[in-house]
Each structure stands twice: as structure tokens, then as C-alpha cells.
Coordinates of N, CA and C in Angstrom, one line a residue:
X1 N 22.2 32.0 -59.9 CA 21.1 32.7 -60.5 C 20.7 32.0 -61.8
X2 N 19.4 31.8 -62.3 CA 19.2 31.4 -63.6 C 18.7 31.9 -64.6
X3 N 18.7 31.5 -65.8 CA 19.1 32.1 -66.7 C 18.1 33.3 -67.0
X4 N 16.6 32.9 -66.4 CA 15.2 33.8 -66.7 C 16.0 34.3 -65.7
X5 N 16.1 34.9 -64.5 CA 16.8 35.7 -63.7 C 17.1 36.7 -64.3
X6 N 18.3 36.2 -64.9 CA 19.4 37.2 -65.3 C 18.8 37.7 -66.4
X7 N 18.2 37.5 -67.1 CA 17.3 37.8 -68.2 C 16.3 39.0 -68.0
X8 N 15.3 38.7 -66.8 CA 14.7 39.6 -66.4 C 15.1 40.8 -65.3
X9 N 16.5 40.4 -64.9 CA 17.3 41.7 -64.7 C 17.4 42.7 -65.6
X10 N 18.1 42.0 -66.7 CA 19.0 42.8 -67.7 C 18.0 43.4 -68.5
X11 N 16.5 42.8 -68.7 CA 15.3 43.7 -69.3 C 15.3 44.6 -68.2
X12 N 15.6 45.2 -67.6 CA 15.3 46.7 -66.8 C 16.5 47.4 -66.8
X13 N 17.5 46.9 -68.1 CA 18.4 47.6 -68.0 C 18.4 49.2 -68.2
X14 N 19.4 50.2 -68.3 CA 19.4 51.9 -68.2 C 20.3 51.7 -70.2
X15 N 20.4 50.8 -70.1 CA 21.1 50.8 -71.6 C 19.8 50.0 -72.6
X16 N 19.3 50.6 -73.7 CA 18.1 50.0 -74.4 C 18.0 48.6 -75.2
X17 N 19.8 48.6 -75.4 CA 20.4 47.5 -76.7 C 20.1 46.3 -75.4
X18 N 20.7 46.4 -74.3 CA 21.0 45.3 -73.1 C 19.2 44.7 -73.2
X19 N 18.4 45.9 -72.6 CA 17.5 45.7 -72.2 C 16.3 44.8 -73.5
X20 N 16.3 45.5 -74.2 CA 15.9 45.1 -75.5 C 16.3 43.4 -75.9
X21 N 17.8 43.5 -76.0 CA 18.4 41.6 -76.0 C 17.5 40.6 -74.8
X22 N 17.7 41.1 -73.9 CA 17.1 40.7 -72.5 C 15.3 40.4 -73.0
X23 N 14.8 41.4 -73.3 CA 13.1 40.7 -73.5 C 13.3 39.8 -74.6
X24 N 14.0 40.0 -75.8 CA 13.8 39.0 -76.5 C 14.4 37.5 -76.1
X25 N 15.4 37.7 -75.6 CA 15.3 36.5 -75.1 C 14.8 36.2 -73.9
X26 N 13.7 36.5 -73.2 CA 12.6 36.0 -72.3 C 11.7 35.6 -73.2
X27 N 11.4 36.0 -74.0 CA 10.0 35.8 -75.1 C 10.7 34.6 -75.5
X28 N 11.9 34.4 -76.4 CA 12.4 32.7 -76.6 C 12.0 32.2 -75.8
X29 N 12.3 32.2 -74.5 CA 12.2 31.0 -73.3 C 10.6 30.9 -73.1
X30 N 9.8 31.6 -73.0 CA 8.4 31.8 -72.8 C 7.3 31.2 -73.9
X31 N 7.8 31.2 -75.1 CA 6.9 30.5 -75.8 C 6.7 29.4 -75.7
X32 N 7.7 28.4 -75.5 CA 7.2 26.9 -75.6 C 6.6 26.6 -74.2
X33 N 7.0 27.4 -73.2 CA 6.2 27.4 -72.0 C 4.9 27.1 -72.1
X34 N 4.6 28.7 -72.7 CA 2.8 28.8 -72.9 C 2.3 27.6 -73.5
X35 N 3.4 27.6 -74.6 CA 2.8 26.3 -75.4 C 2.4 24.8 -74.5
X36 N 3.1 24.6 -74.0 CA 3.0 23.5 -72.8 C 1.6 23.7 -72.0
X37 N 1.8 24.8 -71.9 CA 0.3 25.2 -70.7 C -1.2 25.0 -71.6
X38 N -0.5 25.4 -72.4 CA -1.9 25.4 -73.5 C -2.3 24.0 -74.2
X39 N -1.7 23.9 -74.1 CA -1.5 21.9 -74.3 C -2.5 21.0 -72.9
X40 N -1.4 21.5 -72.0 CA -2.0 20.6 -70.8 C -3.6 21.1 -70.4
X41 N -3.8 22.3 -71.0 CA -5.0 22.9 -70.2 C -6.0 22.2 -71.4
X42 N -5.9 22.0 -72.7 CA -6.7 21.7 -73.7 C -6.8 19.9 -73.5
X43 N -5.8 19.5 -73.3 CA -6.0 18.1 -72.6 C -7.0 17.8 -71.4
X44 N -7.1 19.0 -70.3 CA -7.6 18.7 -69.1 C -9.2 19.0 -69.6
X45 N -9.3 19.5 -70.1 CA -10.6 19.8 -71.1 C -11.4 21.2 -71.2
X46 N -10.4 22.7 -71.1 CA -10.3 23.8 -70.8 C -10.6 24.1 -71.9
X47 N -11.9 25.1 -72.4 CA -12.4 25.9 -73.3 C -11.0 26.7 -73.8
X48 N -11.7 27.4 -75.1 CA -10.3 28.5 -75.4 C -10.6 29.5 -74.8
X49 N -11.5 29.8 -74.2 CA -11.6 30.8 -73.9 C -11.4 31.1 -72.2
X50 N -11.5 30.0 -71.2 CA -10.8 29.8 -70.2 C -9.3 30.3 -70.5
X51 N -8.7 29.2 -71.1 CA -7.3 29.6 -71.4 C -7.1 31.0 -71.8
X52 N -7.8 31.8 -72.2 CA -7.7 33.5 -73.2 C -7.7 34.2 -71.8
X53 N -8.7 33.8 -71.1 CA -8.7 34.5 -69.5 C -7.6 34.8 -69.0
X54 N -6.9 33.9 -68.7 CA -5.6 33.5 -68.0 C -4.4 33.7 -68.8
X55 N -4.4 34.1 -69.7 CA -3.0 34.3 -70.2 C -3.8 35.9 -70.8
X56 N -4.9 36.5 -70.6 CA -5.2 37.9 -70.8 C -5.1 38.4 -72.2
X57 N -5.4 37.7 -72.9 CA -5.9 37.8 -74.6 C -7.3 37.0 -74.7
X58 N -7.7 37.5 -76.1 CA -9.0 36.9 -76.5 C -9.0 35.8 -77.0
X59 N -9.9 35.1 -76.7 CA -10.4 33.6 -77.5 C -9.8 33.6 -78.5
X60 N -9.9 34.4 -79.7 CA -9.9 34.1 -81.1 C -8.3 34.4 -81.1
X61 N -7.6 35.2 -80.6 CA -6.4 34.8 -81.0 C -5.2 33.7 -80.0
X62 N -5.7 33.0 -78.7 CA -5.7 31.9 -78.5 C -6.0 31.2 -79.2
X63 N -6.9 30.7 -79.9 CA -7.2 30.2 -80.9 C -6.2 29.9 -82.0
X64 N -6.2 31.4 -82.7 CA -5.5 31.5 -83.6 C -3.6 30.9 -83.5
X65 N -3.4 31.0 -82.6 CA -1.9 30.7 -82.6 C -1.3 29.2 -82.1
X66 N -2.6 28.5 -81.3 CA -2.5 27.2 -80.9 C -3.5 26.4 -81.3
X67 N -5.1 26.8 -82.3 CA -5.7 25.9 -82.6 C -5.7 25.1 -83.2
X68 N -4.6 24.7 -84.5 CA -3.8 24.0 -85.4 C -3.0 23.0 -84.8
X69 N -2.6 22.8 -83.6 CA -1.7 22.4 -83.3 C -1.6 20.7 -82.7

């Protein structure tokens, strides 16, 4: 099994401390993801606001978190 797996198991855990460790570390593994995506999609020549669609936040704060980058 790997490691997001086990991760997103253990976020549905009945205990809050487990479940709680478990999203945060999904959220580690998931940022540089996005970041990647957001990258490739701004290279491919993808508005911010396309990208805002698709990951279901607004332009401005797509923007805000990757326009610097």
C-alpha cells in the first residue's frame, strides 16, 4: 500500500489525534504536487483563472500563492 494510501485511510480515523496527523500529512505530500501542476499548466499557456476552475478556488488567490513564483 502507499504511503498517500495509508494516509488517507488513517484521515477517516474514529480517533481525532490519528485522523488529524493523517490530513496533515496529506496536505505535505499535496503541495508540491499542485505546485507542479500549476507550473505545467502556466507553461502550457493556461490563464489563472482556468487553473482556479480546476483546483475550485478563485483566480486571485491562485494567483496569490503561485504568482511570484
Amino acid at each position: 500500500m502507499s504511503e498517500a494510501t495509508e494516509l488517507a485511510e488513517r484521515a477517516g480515523d474514529r480517533d481525532p489525534r490519528i485522523g488529524l496527523r493523517a490530513v496533515a500529512a496529506l496536505r505535505r505530500l499535496l503541495e508540491p504536487l499542485e505546485a507542479v501542476q500549476v507550473r505545467s499548466a502556466r507553461n502550457q499557456g493556461w490563464s489563472w483563472q482556468e487553473i482556479a476552475a480546476e483546483l475550485g478556488v478563485s483566480r486571485q488567490a491562485v494567483h496569490k500563492k503561485y504568482g511570484r513564483r
